[in-house]
Coordinates of C-alpha atoms and ligand atoms in Angstrom, one line a residue:
M1 CA 5.0 52.4 -5.0
E2 CA 3.9 51.0 -2.1
T3 CA 1.7 48.4 -4.1
R4 CA 5.0 47.5 -6.2
N5 CA 6.8 47.1 -3.1
C6 CA 4.0 44.7 -1.8
L7 CA 3.7 42.9 -4.7
Q8 CA 7.6 42.3 -4.8
F9 CA 7.6 41.0 -1.4
L10 CA 4.4 38.7 -2.3
T11 CA 6.3 37.5 -5.3
S12 CA 9.1 36.6 -3.5
L13 CA 7.4 34.9 -0.7
S14 CA 5.4 32.6 -3.2
L15 CA 8.5 31.9 -5.1
T16 CA 9.9 30.7 -1.6
L17 CA 6.8 28.9 -0.7
L18 CA 6.9 27.2 -4.0
C19 CA 10.4 26.0 -4.1
Y20 CA 9.5 24.8 -0.9
L21 CA 6.5 22.7 -2.4
L22 CA 8.3 21.7 -5.1
H23 CA 11.7 20.6 -3.0
F24 CA 8.9 18.6 -1.1
S25 CA 7.1 16.8 -3.8
A26 CA 10.8 16.0 -5.1
A27 CA 11.8 14.1 -1.8
D28 CA 8.6 12.6 -1.2
F29 CA 5.7 10.4 -3.1
T30 CA 2.9 12.8 -4.0
P31 CA -0.3 10.9 -5.4
A32 CA -2.3 12.6 -8.1
D33 CA -5.1 11.4 -6.6
N34 CA -5.3 11.7 -3.0
Y35 CA -8.4 11.2 -1.1
L36 CA -8.6 10.8 2.6
L37 CA -11.7 10.3 4.6
N38 CA -12.5 10.5 8.3
C39 CA -16.2 8.6 8.0
G40 CA -19.0 9.9 10.2
S41 CA -17.7 13.1 11.0
T42 CA -19.4 16.0 10.1
T43 CA -16.6 18.9 10.9
T44 CA -13.5 17.3 12.6
N45 CA -10.5 16.7 10.5
A46 CA -8.2 14.2 11.7
S47 CA -4.7 13.9 11.7
F48 CA -3.4 10.5 11.5
Y49 CA 0.4 9.6 11.2
N50 CA 0.9 13.2 10.0
R51 CA -1.9 12.8 7.0
V52 CA -5.0 14.8 7.5
F53 CA -8.3 13.0 6.7
H54 CA -10.9 15.3 5.6
A55 CA -14.8 14.7 7.4
D56 CA -16.7 13.0 5.0
G57 CA -19.8 15.0 5.9
S58 CA -18.2 18.6 6.4
S59 CA -19.6 21.2 3.6
T60 CA -16.1 21.5 1.8
T61 CA -15.9 17.9 0.8
K62 CA -19.9 18.2 0.4
S63 CA -19.8 21.0 -2.1
D64 CA -19.5 18.7 -5.2
S65 CA -22.1 16.2 -4.3
L66 CA -24.7 15.0 -6.5
S67 CA -27.3 13.8 -3.8
T68 CA -27.7 13.0 -0.4
T69 CA -30.5 11.3 1.0
T70 CA -31.3 9.2 3.9
G71 CA -29.6 5.7 4.8
S72 CA -26.3 6.6 6.6
I73 CA -25.9 8.0 10.0
S74 CA -23.0 9.9 11.5
L75 CA -22.0 7.9 14.7
K76 CA -19.7 9.0 17.4
N77 CA -18.1 6.4 20.1
P78 CA -19.5 7.7 23.2
N79 CA -16.5 6.3 25.4
P80 CA -13.4 6.3 23.2
S81 CA -10.5 4.8 24.8
Q82 CA -7.3 7.2 25.6
D83 CA -5.2 5.5 23.0
S84 CA -7.7 5.2 20.1
P85 CA -6.6 7.9 17.2
A86 CA -9.3 10.5 16.6
L87 CA -10.0 8.8 13.4
Y88 CA -11.2 5.8 14.8
N89 CA -13.6 7.3 17.2
T90 CA -16.2 8.3 14.6
A91 CA -18.0 6.0 11.9
R92 CA -20.6 6.1 9.2
V93 CA -23.0 3.6 9.6
F94 CA -25.0 2.3 6.5
T95 CA -28.6 1.5 7.3
G96 CA -32.0 0.9 5.4
G97 CA -31.1 -2.1 3.6
G98 CA -30.1 -0.1 0.5
D99 CA -26.9 0.7 -1.0
S100 CA -24.8 3.5 0.1
I101 CA -21.7 4.8 -2.8
Y102 CA -18.9 7.5 -2.3
R103 CA -17.9 8.5 -5.5
F104 CA -14.4 9.7 -6.1
H105 CA -13.1 11.9 -9.1
I106 CA -9.7 10.2 -10.7
R107 CA -7.5 12.6 -12.3
R108 CA -4.9 10.1 -13.3
N109 CA -5.8 6.5 -14.6
G110 CA -3.5 3.7 -13.3
T111 CA -3.0 1.5 -10.0
H112 CA -4.6 3.2 -7.1
L113 CA -4.5 1.7 -3.6
V114 CA -7.7 1.8 -1.4
R115 CA -7.6 1.3 2.3
F116 CA -10.6 0.6 5.0
H117 CA -10.3 1.5 8.3
F118 CA -12.7 -0.2 10.5
S119 CA -12.7 0.5 14.4
P120 CA -16.0 -1.0 16.0
F121 CA -17.3 0.5 18.8
V122 CA -20.6 0.4 21.0
S123 CA -22.9 3.1 21.2
Q124 CA -26.6 3.5 22.6
D125 CA -28.0 2.3 19.1
F126 CA -25.5 0.0 17.4
N127 CA -23.0 -2.1 18.0
L128 CA -20.7 -1.9 15.4
N129 CA -19.1 -5.5 16.4
S130 CA -22.6 -6.9 15.1
A131 CA -22.7 -5.0 11.4
K132 CA -22.5 -7.3 8.6
F133 CA -22.0 -6.3 5.2
S134 CA -20.3 -6.1 1.8
V135 CA -17.8 -3.7 0.1
F136 CA -17.4 -3.0 -3.7
V137 CA -14.5 -1.4 -5.4
G138 CA -16.0 -0.5 -8.7
E139 CA -17.4 -3.5 -10.4
F140 CA -15.4 -5.7 -7.8
L141 CA -16.6 -7.3 -4.7
V142 CA -13.7 -6.8 -2.3
L143 CA -15.4 -8.0 1.1
G144 CA -17.9 -9.9 0.9
D145 CA -20.0 -10.6 3.9
F146 CA -17.8 -8.7 6.1
S147 CA -17.5 -8.5 9.9
T148 CA -15.0 -7.5 12.7
Q149 CA -14.7 -7.5 16.2
V150 CA -11.1 -6.0 16.2
V151 CA -9.6 -3.0 14.8
V152 CA -8.6 -3.8 11.3
V153 CA -7.3 -2.1 8.0
K154 CA -8.0 -3.8 4.2
E155 CA -6.1 -2.9 1.5
F156 CA -6.6 -3.5 -2.2
V157 CA -4.5 -2.6 -5.2
V158 CA -6.6 -1.2 -8.3
K159 CA -6.6 -0.3 -11.6
V160 CA -8.7 2.4 -12.0
E161 CA -9.4 3.2 -16.0
I162 CA -12.7 5.5 -14.9
D163 CA -13.6 9.3 -14.4
V164 CA -15.5 8.2 -11.2
L165 CA -14.3 5.3 -8.8
E166 CA -17.5 4.3 -7.0
I167 CA -17.3 2.9 -3.8
M168 CA -20.3 1.0 -2.5
F169 CA -21.5 -0.4 1.0
R170 CA -24.3 -2.9 1.5
P171 CA -25.7 -4.5 4.5
V172 CA -25.7 -8.1 4.3
N173 CA -29.6 -8.0 4.4
G174 CA -32.9 -6.2 5.3
S175 CA -32.2 -5.9 8.9
G176 CA -28.6 -5.6 8.7
F177 CA -26.0 -2.3 8.6
G178 CA -22.5 -1.5 7.6
F179 CA -19.8 1.0 8.7
V180 CA -16.5 2.4 8.1
N181 CA -14.1 4.7 9.8
A182 CA -12.0 5.7 7.4
I183 CA -10.9 5.5 3.8
E184 CA -7.9 5.9 1.7
V185 CA -8.1 6.5 -1.9
F186 CA -4.8 7.0 -3.6
S187 CA -2.7 7.1 -6.8
A188 CA 0.2 4.4 -6.5
P189 CA 3.4 5.2 -8.3
N190 CA 3.4 4.6 -12.2
D191 CA 5.4 1.3 -11.7
F192 CA 4.0 0.3 -8.8
I193 CA 2.2 -3.2 -10.3
I194 CA 4.0 -4.3 -13.8
D195 CA 3.0 -6.3 -16.3
D196 CA 6.5 -7.9 -17.1
G197 CA 8.4 -10.1 -15.2
A198 CA 5.8 -11.9 -12.9
R199 CA 6.7 -15.4 -13.1
F200 CA 3.5 -18.0 -12.7
I201 CA 4.3 -21.2 -10.4
T202 CA 2.0 -24.1 -11.9
A203 CA 0.3 -26.7 -10.2
S204 CA 3.1 -28.7 -11.3
G205 CA 5.9 -26.6 -10.4
A206 CA 6.6 -25.2 -13.7
T207 CA 7.3 -21.2 -13.9
E208 CA 6.0 -19.3 -16.6
E209 CA 5.1 -16.0 -17.2
Y210 CA 2.2 -14.3 -15.9
T211 CA 0.4 -11.7 -17.9
N212 CA -2.1 -8.6 -16.6
L213 CA -1.1 -8.4 -13.3
S214 CA -1.7 -4.9 -13.3
S215 CA -5.4 -5.4 -13.8
R216 CA -6.0 -7.6 -11.3
V217 CA -7.4 -6.5 -8.0
L218 CA -5.3 -7.5 -5.2
E219 CA -6.1 -7.6 -1.3
V220 CA -3.0 -7.2 0.9
I221 CA -2.7 -10.2 3.1
H222 CA 0.6 -9.8 4.5
R223 CA 3.5 -7.1 4.4
I224 CA 6.8 -8.3 6.2
N225 CA 9.9 -6.6 7.3
V226 CA 12.0 -9.6 7.4
G227 CA 14.6 -9.7 10.2
G228 CA 13.3 -6.0 10.9
L229 CA 11.0 -4.1 13.2
N230 CA 7.4 -3.0 12.9
L231 CA 7.1 -0.3 10.5
T232 CA 4.3 2.2 10.7
P233 CA 2.9 4.8 8.1
F234 CA 5.3 7.2 9.9
N235 CA 8.3 5.2 8.4
D236 CA 6.7 4.5 5.0
T237 CA 6.9 6.0 1.4
L238 CA 3.1 4.8 0.7
W239 CA 2.2 5.0 4.4
R240 CA 2.3 1.0 4.5
T241 CA 2.5 -1.0 7.9
W242 CA 5.0 -3.9 7.6
I243 CA 5.7 -6.4 10.7
P244 CA 8.6 -8.5 11.8
D245 CA 8.8 -12.2 10.5
E246 CA 9.9 -14.1 13.4
D247 CA 6.3 -15.4 14.0
F248 CA 6.0 -17.0 10.8
L249 CA 9.7 -18.8 10.8
V250 CA 9.2 -22.4 11.0
F251 CA 13.0 -22.7 12.9
K252 CA 13.7 -20.0 14.4
Y253 CA 17.1 -21.1 14.8
T254 CA 17.8 -21.1 11.1
A255 CA 17.8 -17.7 10.8
K256 CA 19.9 -14.6 11.6
R257 CA 19.2 -11.2 11.7
V258 CA 21.2 -8.7 9.7
V259 CA 20.8 -5.2 10.1
T260 CA 23.1 -2.2 8.4
T261 CA 23.1 1.5 8.8
D262 CA 24.0 2.4 5.1
T263 CA 21.0 3.1 2.9
P264 CA 20.3 1.2 0.0
N265 CA 21.8 1.8 -3.6
Y266 CA 18.8 2.3 -5.7
Q267 CA 19.3 1.6 -9.2
K268 CA 17.4 1.3 -12.6
G269 CA 16.5 -2.2 -13.1
G270 CA 15.9 -2.6 -9.2
S271 CA 13.6 -1.5 -7.1
T272 CA 12.6 2.0 -5.8
R273 CA 11.8 3.5 -2.4
E274 CA 8.3 3.6 -3.4
I275 CA 8.2 -0.1 -3.6
A276 CA 9.5 -0.8 0.0
P277 CA 11.2 2.0 2.0
D278 CA 14.9 1.9 3.0
N279 CA 13.8 -0.1 6.4
V280 CA 13.0 -3.1 4.7
Y281 CA 16.2 -3.4 2.8
M282 CA 18.1 -2.4 5.4
T283 CA 17.5 -5.6 7.2
A284 CA 17.4 -9.2 6.3
Q285 CA 17.3 -13.0 8.0
E286 CA 20.4 -14.6 6.6
M287 CA 21.4 -18.4 7.1
N288 CA 22.2 -19.1 11.2
R289 CA 25.4 -21.3 10.4
E290 CA 26.3 -20.7 14.0
N291 CA 24.5 -24.0 15.0
A292 CA 26.9 -26.8 14.5
T293 CA 23.9 -29.3 14.9
I294 CA 22.1 -28.2 11.7
G295 CA 24.8 -28.8 9.3
A296 CA 26.1 -26.7 6.5
R297 CA 23.4 -26.5 4.2
F298 CA 19.5 -26.0 5.2
N299 CA 16.8 -23.8 4.0
I300 CA 15.2 -20.9 5.8
T301 CA 11.6 -21.6 6.2
W302 CA 8.3 -19.2 6.8
D303 CA 4.6 -20.0 6.9
F304 CA 2.5 -17.2 5.7
P305 CA -1.1 -18.4 6.6
V306 CA -3.3 -17.8 3.5
V307 CA -6.8 -19.1 2.4
S308 CA -6.4 -22.9 0.9
G309 CA -7.8 -24.5 -1.8
G310 CA -6.4 -22.4 -5.1
A311 CA -6.7 -18.9 -4.3
R312 CA -4.5 -16.9 -6.8
H313 CA -1.9 -14.8 -4.8
L314 CA 0.7 -12.3 -5.7
V315 CA 3.7 -13.1 -4.0
R316 CA 6.3 -10.0 -4.0
L317 CA 9.7 -11.1 -2.4
H318 CA 12.1 -8.1 -1.7
F319 CA 16.0 -8.7 -1.7
C320 CA 19.3 -6.4 -0.8
D321 CA 22.7 -7.9 -0.4
I322 CA 23.6 -6.6 2.8
V323 CA 25.5 -9.4 3.8
S324 CA 28.3 -10.3 1.5
S325 CA 31.8 -8.4 1.6
S326 CA 32.3 -8.0 -2.5
L327 CA 30.1 -9.0 -5.7
Y328 CA 29.6 -12.3 -6.7
Q329 CA 29.6 -14.4 -3.7
L330 CA 25.9 -14.8 -2.7
Y331 CA 24.2 -17.5 -4.8
F332 CA 21.2 -19.0 -3.6
N333 CA 17.5 -20.8 -4.3
V334 CA 14.4 -19.7 -3.7
Y335 CA 11.4 -21.8 -3.1
I336 CA 7.6 -21.3 -2.7
N337 CA 5.3 -24.2 -1.7
D338 CA 8.5 -26.5 -1.9
Y339 CA 8.2 -25.9 -5.6
S340 CA 11.7 -23.9 -7.3
A341 CA 10.7 -20.7 -7.9
Y342 CA 14.1 -19.0 -8.3
K343 CA 17.6 -21.3 -9.1
N344 CA 20.7 -19.5 -8.5
L345 CA 19.9 -16.3 -7.7
D346 CA 22.4 -13.5 -8.1
L347 CA 21.6 -10.4 -6.8
S348 CA 25.1 -8.7 -8.1
T349 CA 23.5 -9.0 -11.2
M350 CA 20.2 -7.5 -11.0
T351 CA 20.4 -3.9 -11.5
I352 CA 22.0 -1.9 -14.4
R353 CA 25.4 -1.5 -12.0
P354 CA 26.6 -4.2 -10.4
M355 CA 26.5 -3.1 -6.6
L356 CA 25.9 -4.5 -3.3
S357 CA 23.1 -3.3 -1.3
S358 CA 21.0 -2.3 -4.6
P359 CA 17.5 -3.4 -3.8
W360 CA 15.7 -5.7 -6.0
Y361 CA 12.5 -7.3 -6.0
I362 CA 10.6 -9.8 -7.9
D363 CA 7.0 -11.2 -8.2
F364 CA 5.4 -14.5 -8.4
V365 CA 2.0 -15.3 -9.1
V366 CA 1.1 -18.9 -7.0
D367 CA -2.1 -20.5 -6.3
S368 CA -2.6 -21.7 -2.5
D369 CA -2.8 -25.4 -1.6
D370 CA -4.8 -27.1 0.8
S371 CA -2.0 -26.6 3.2
G372 CA -3.6 -23.3 4.5
V373 CA 0.0 -21.5 4.2
M374 CA 2.4 -20.0 1.5
R375 CA 5.5 -21.6 2.4
I376 CA 8.4 -19.4 1.3
S377 CA 12.2 -20.8 1.7
V378 CA 15.6 -19.8 1.0
G379 CA 18.6 -22.0 0.9
P380 CA 22.0 -22.4 -0.7
S381 CA 22.6 -22.8 -4.4
D382 CA 25.0 -25.5 -6.1
W383 CA 27.0 -22.2 -7.0
S384 CA 27.9 -21.4 -3.5
T385 CA 31.4 -22.0 -2.1
P386 CA 31.1 -23.7 1.2
L387 CA 32.9 -20.5 2.8
K388 CA 30.2 -18.1 1.4
M389 CA 27.3 -20.6 1.4
N390 CA 24.3 -18.2 2.5
A391 CA 20.6 -17.3 1.7
I392 CA 18.6 -14.1 2.8
L393 CA 15.3 -12.2 2.4
N394 CA 14.3 -8.7 3.1
G395 CA 10.8 -8.4 2.6
V396 CA 7.7 -10.4 1.6
E397 CA 4.4 -9.2 0.5
I398 CA 1.2 -11.6 -0.3
M399 CA -1.8 -10.0 -2.0
K400 CA -4.7 -12.2 -3.1
M401 CA -6.4 -11.8 -6.1
V402 CA -10.0 -10.7 -6.0
H403 CA -12.2 -12.0 -9.0
V404 CA -14.9 -10.2 -10.9
T405 CA -18.6 -10.5 -9.7
G406 CA -21.7 -10.1 -11.7
S407 CA -23.3 -9.2 -8.3
K408 CA -23.2 -5.5 -8.5
T409 CA -25.1 -5.0 -11.9
G410 CA -28.8 -5.7 -11.5
K411 CA -29.0 -3.9 -7.8
K412 CA -32.2 -2.5 -6.3
K413 CA -31.6 1.3 -6.3
K414 CA -33.6 1.9 -3.0
R415 CA -32.0 4.5 -0.8
V416 CA -28.8 5.5 -2.2
W417 CA -26.7 7.8 -0.2
I418 CA -24.2 9.5 -2.4
L419 CA -21.3 11.9 -1.7
V420 CA -19.1 13.6 -4.3
V421 CA -15.8 14.3 -2.9
S422 CA -14.0 17.4 -4.3
V423 CA -11.0 17.1 -5.9
V424 CA -8.7 18.8 -3.4
G425 CA -9.0 21.0 -0.7
G426 CA -10.5 24.6 -2.0
F427 CA -7.5 25.9 0.1
I428 CA -4.5 24.5 -1.8
I429 CA -6.2 25.6 -5.3
L430 CA -6.7 29.2 -4.1
C431 CA -2.7 29.3 -3.0
L432 CA -2.1 27.9 -6.1
A433 CA -4.4 30.4 -8.1
V434 CA -2.7 33.4 -6.1
L435 CA 0.9 31.9 -6.7
V436 CA 0.3 31.4 -10.8
V437 CA -1.1 35.0 -10.9
L438 CA 2.0 36.5 -9.3
L439 CA 4.4 34.3 -10.7
S440 CA 2.6 35.8 -14.2
F441 CA 4.0 39.0 -13.2
K442 CA 7.4 38.1 -12.7
C443 CA 7.7 36.3 -16.0
K444 CA 7.2 39.4 -18.0
K445 CA 10.7 40.0 -16.9
K446 CA 12.2 36.4 -16.4
K447 CA 11.1 33.2 -17.8
P448 CA 10.7 30.5 -14.7
K449 CA 11.6 26.8 -15.4
P450 CA 8.5 24.7 -16.5
R451 CA 6.9 23.1 -13.7
P452 CA 5.7 19.4 -13.3
A453 CA 2.2 20.4 -14.2
E454 CA 0.9 17.1 -11.7
S455 CA 2.0 18.5 -8.5
V456 CA -0.1 21.5 -9.3
G457 CA -3.2 20.1 -10.4
Ligands
LIG1 C1 -9.5 6.9 -17.7 O1 -9.4 6.1 -18.9 C2 -10.9 5.9 -19.5 C3 -11.3 5.0 -20.6 O2 -9.9 4.8 -21.3 C4 -11.2 7.3 -19.9 O3 -12.7 7.3 -20.3 C5 -10.8 8.4 -19.1 O4 -11.2 9.6 -19.9 C6 -9.6 8.3 -18.5 N1 -9.2 9.4 -17.5 C7 -8.1 10.1 -17.5 C8 -8.3 10.9 -16.6 O5 -7.4 10.1 -18.4
LIG2 C1 -29.7 -11.9 8.0 O1 -28.6 -13.0 7.9 C2 -28.6 -13.4 8.9 C3 -27.0 -14.3 8.5 O2 -26.4 -13.7 7.8 C4 -29.5 -14.4 9.2 O3 -28.9 -15.2 10.8 C5 -30.7 -13.7 9.3 O4 -31.7 -14.7 9.8 C6 -30.9 -12.5 8.1 N1 -32.1 -11.8 8.2 C7 -33.1 -11.6 7.4 C8 -34.0 -10.8 8.0 O5 -32.9 -12.2 6.4
LIG3 C1 -4.6 -8.9 -21.1 O1 -3.9 -8.0 -21.6 C2 -4.0 -8.0 -22.9 C3 -2.9 -6.8 -23.5 O2 -3.1 -5.9 -22.9 C4 -5.6 -7.8 -23.6 O3 -5.7 -7.8 -24.5 C5 -6.3 -9.0 -22.6 O4 -7.9 -8.6 -23.0 C6 -6.1 -8.7 -21.3 N1 -6.7 -10.0 -20.9 C7 -7.7 -10.1 -19.4 C8 -8.0 -11.3 -19.2 O5 -7.7 -9.1 -19.0
LIG4 C1 9.7 5.4 12.4 O1 8.9 6.3 12.3 C2 9.2 6.7 13.8 C3 8.3 8.2 14.1 O2 9.2 8.8 13.0 C4 10.5 6.8 14.5 O3 10.2 7.1 15.8 C5 11.0 5.3 14.5 O4 12.2 5.2 14.7 C6 11.1 4.9 12.9 N1 11.2 3.4 12.8 C7 12.1 3.1 12.2 C8 12.3 1.5 11.9 O5 12.6 3.5 11.1
LIG5 C1 20.8 -25.8 17.0 O1 19.8 -26.3 16.2 C2 19.1 -27.7 17.0 C3 18.6 -28.1 15.9 O2 19.3 -29.1 14.9 C4 18.0 -26.9 17.9 O3 17.2 -27.6 18.6 C5 18.9 -25.9 18.8 O4 18.1 -25.0 19.4 C6 19.6 -25.0 17.7 N1 20.8 -24.0 19.1 C7 20.6 -22.6 18.9 C8 21.7 -22.3 19.6 O5 20.0 -21.9 18.1
LIG6 C1 15.0 -26.6 0.6 O1 13.8 -26.7 0.3 C2 13.6 -27.2 -1.3 C3 12.0 -27.5 -1.3 O2 11.2 -28.0 -0.1 C4 14.1 -28.6 -1.0 O3 13.9 -29.3 -2.2 C5 15.5 -28.5 -0.7 O4 16.0 -29.6 -0.9 C6 16.1 -27.6 0.4 N1 17.3 -27.2 0.6 C7 17.9 -28.0 1.6 C8 19.4 -27.8 1.5 O5 17.5 -28.4 2.4
LIG7 C1 -10.9 20.4 6.9 O1 -10.2 20.5 5.9 C2 -10.9 21.1 5.0 C3 -10.1 20.9 3.6 O2 -9.0 21.3 3.7 C4 -10.8 22.6 5.1 O3 -11.6 23.6 4.5 C5 -11.5 23.0 6.5 O4 -11.4 24.3 7.0 C6 -11.0 21.9 7.5 N1 -11.9 21.9 8.9 C7 -11.5 22.1 10.2 C8 -12.3 22.0 11.1 O5 -10.2 22.2 10.4

């Protein structure tokens, strides 16, 4: 009798827990693959914007490792500053002149986000400011001869279609060394990069369809919340950082900030909360028509620094009509590098149901010119009536395409440090196993609803 009561109690407890988990995963994006490593730490899990980064040298994460040899060192910052997050107070240093490889088991093929956190500090044996190294993600050289004197996060978008993703660190030459403070590898939503609909703006200014966008490796260069505030990983569905646009405006007086308090109407055919969070679509810059001296027709123009000389970029522009009082009033043109990119853009017709405040985005593929900037302008269309003349922009992302290199093959197999990371924390597996057992007891009486497999694993 006693055990039966206990079982009933446990069953209801686990059901409550499962409901909570399911509710939680419905409200928030839960990546199928989700690796967060606190590099150079042997014991400490570090919390960073509410996410726990696991020690890359701990016994739990090493439980699946193939082998560990010399060639890497766990380094602790001897003099951490008070506002420095714990995640940045340790680093793994790659020495020995050889390659060091992290291996990640991939549970679901598709686009992944890969972030590297670098926070150089000085210890007795190493000055991380003088590190110089290259980083490969799979076959792609993503950082070549990299060094940094400031805290920086490098983010890449990579399509992964292999069982094990290898991330390799290679010091620049025999005497050099490399380092990293933290690594994130996690699944992006399915529709994060799609192959349909990207427009390639050629050197002659013509637009044509760009195919195979999803198979390109992309490096995030700019992520801008136009008309808005700084957004931290706290405020973003995929833990991204967005910065305001003001510093990129060519003529500040041409633009006027707009802010709404209404949450966006996400719709089929438009954007999603994972493509960009609410905050991006709830602010914009519009034409500042209050200044009589600049006339009625003018563009708002932003210049974003990029590498010059033909580097190929993905330019993703985010729009949401938070300025109109009714549909079919706002028509405007979009220009990239002074070429027409989209004429007579009518946000009212972009999603399945015509509705104001419906987020929408569009991808352009553009080669950089020799100016060293990506110039983006929005301005009035010929369709606008004089009273309703306006143009808006809510968000900008600029990503550089990384090209395939052959340099990874034929590498010397010297001292390779290998770390295989376990798929999920053992604790979670244990919990779910217990839940499954308890549920199967319950199932004999009452059939539960089918559960989405991906949130359980
Ligand atoms: C991913 O794709 C590769 C190549 O098509 C395949 O070998 C692998 O089994 C796939 N992995 C998963 C988890 O589906
Ligand atoms: C390593 O590379 C740096 C610059 O890339 C160079 O100055 C230095 O001489 C090189 N060292 C060796 C041992 O090759
Ligand atoms: C582009 O995609 C098509 C079809 O998916 C494929 O056949 C082709 O090899 C791809 N091209 C490149 C350059 O990846
Ligand atoms: C971002 O998140 C922080 C912490 O939750 C919050 O204080 C801040 O107001 C948020 N910012 C925006 C723009 O929502
Ligand atoms: C109005 O526009 C002129 C440029 O034509 C600019 O110099 C001036 O600062 C603007 N005034 C305001 C109040 O923005
Ligand atoms: C806006 O910029 C484009 C590209 O430089 C230019 O062709 C167009 O004339 C400008 N529009 C206005 C109203 O200045
Ligand atoms: C770190 O996280 C792992 C995986 O969730 C866990 O097993 C371990 O106990 C944690 N370590 C500490 C010191 O909290």
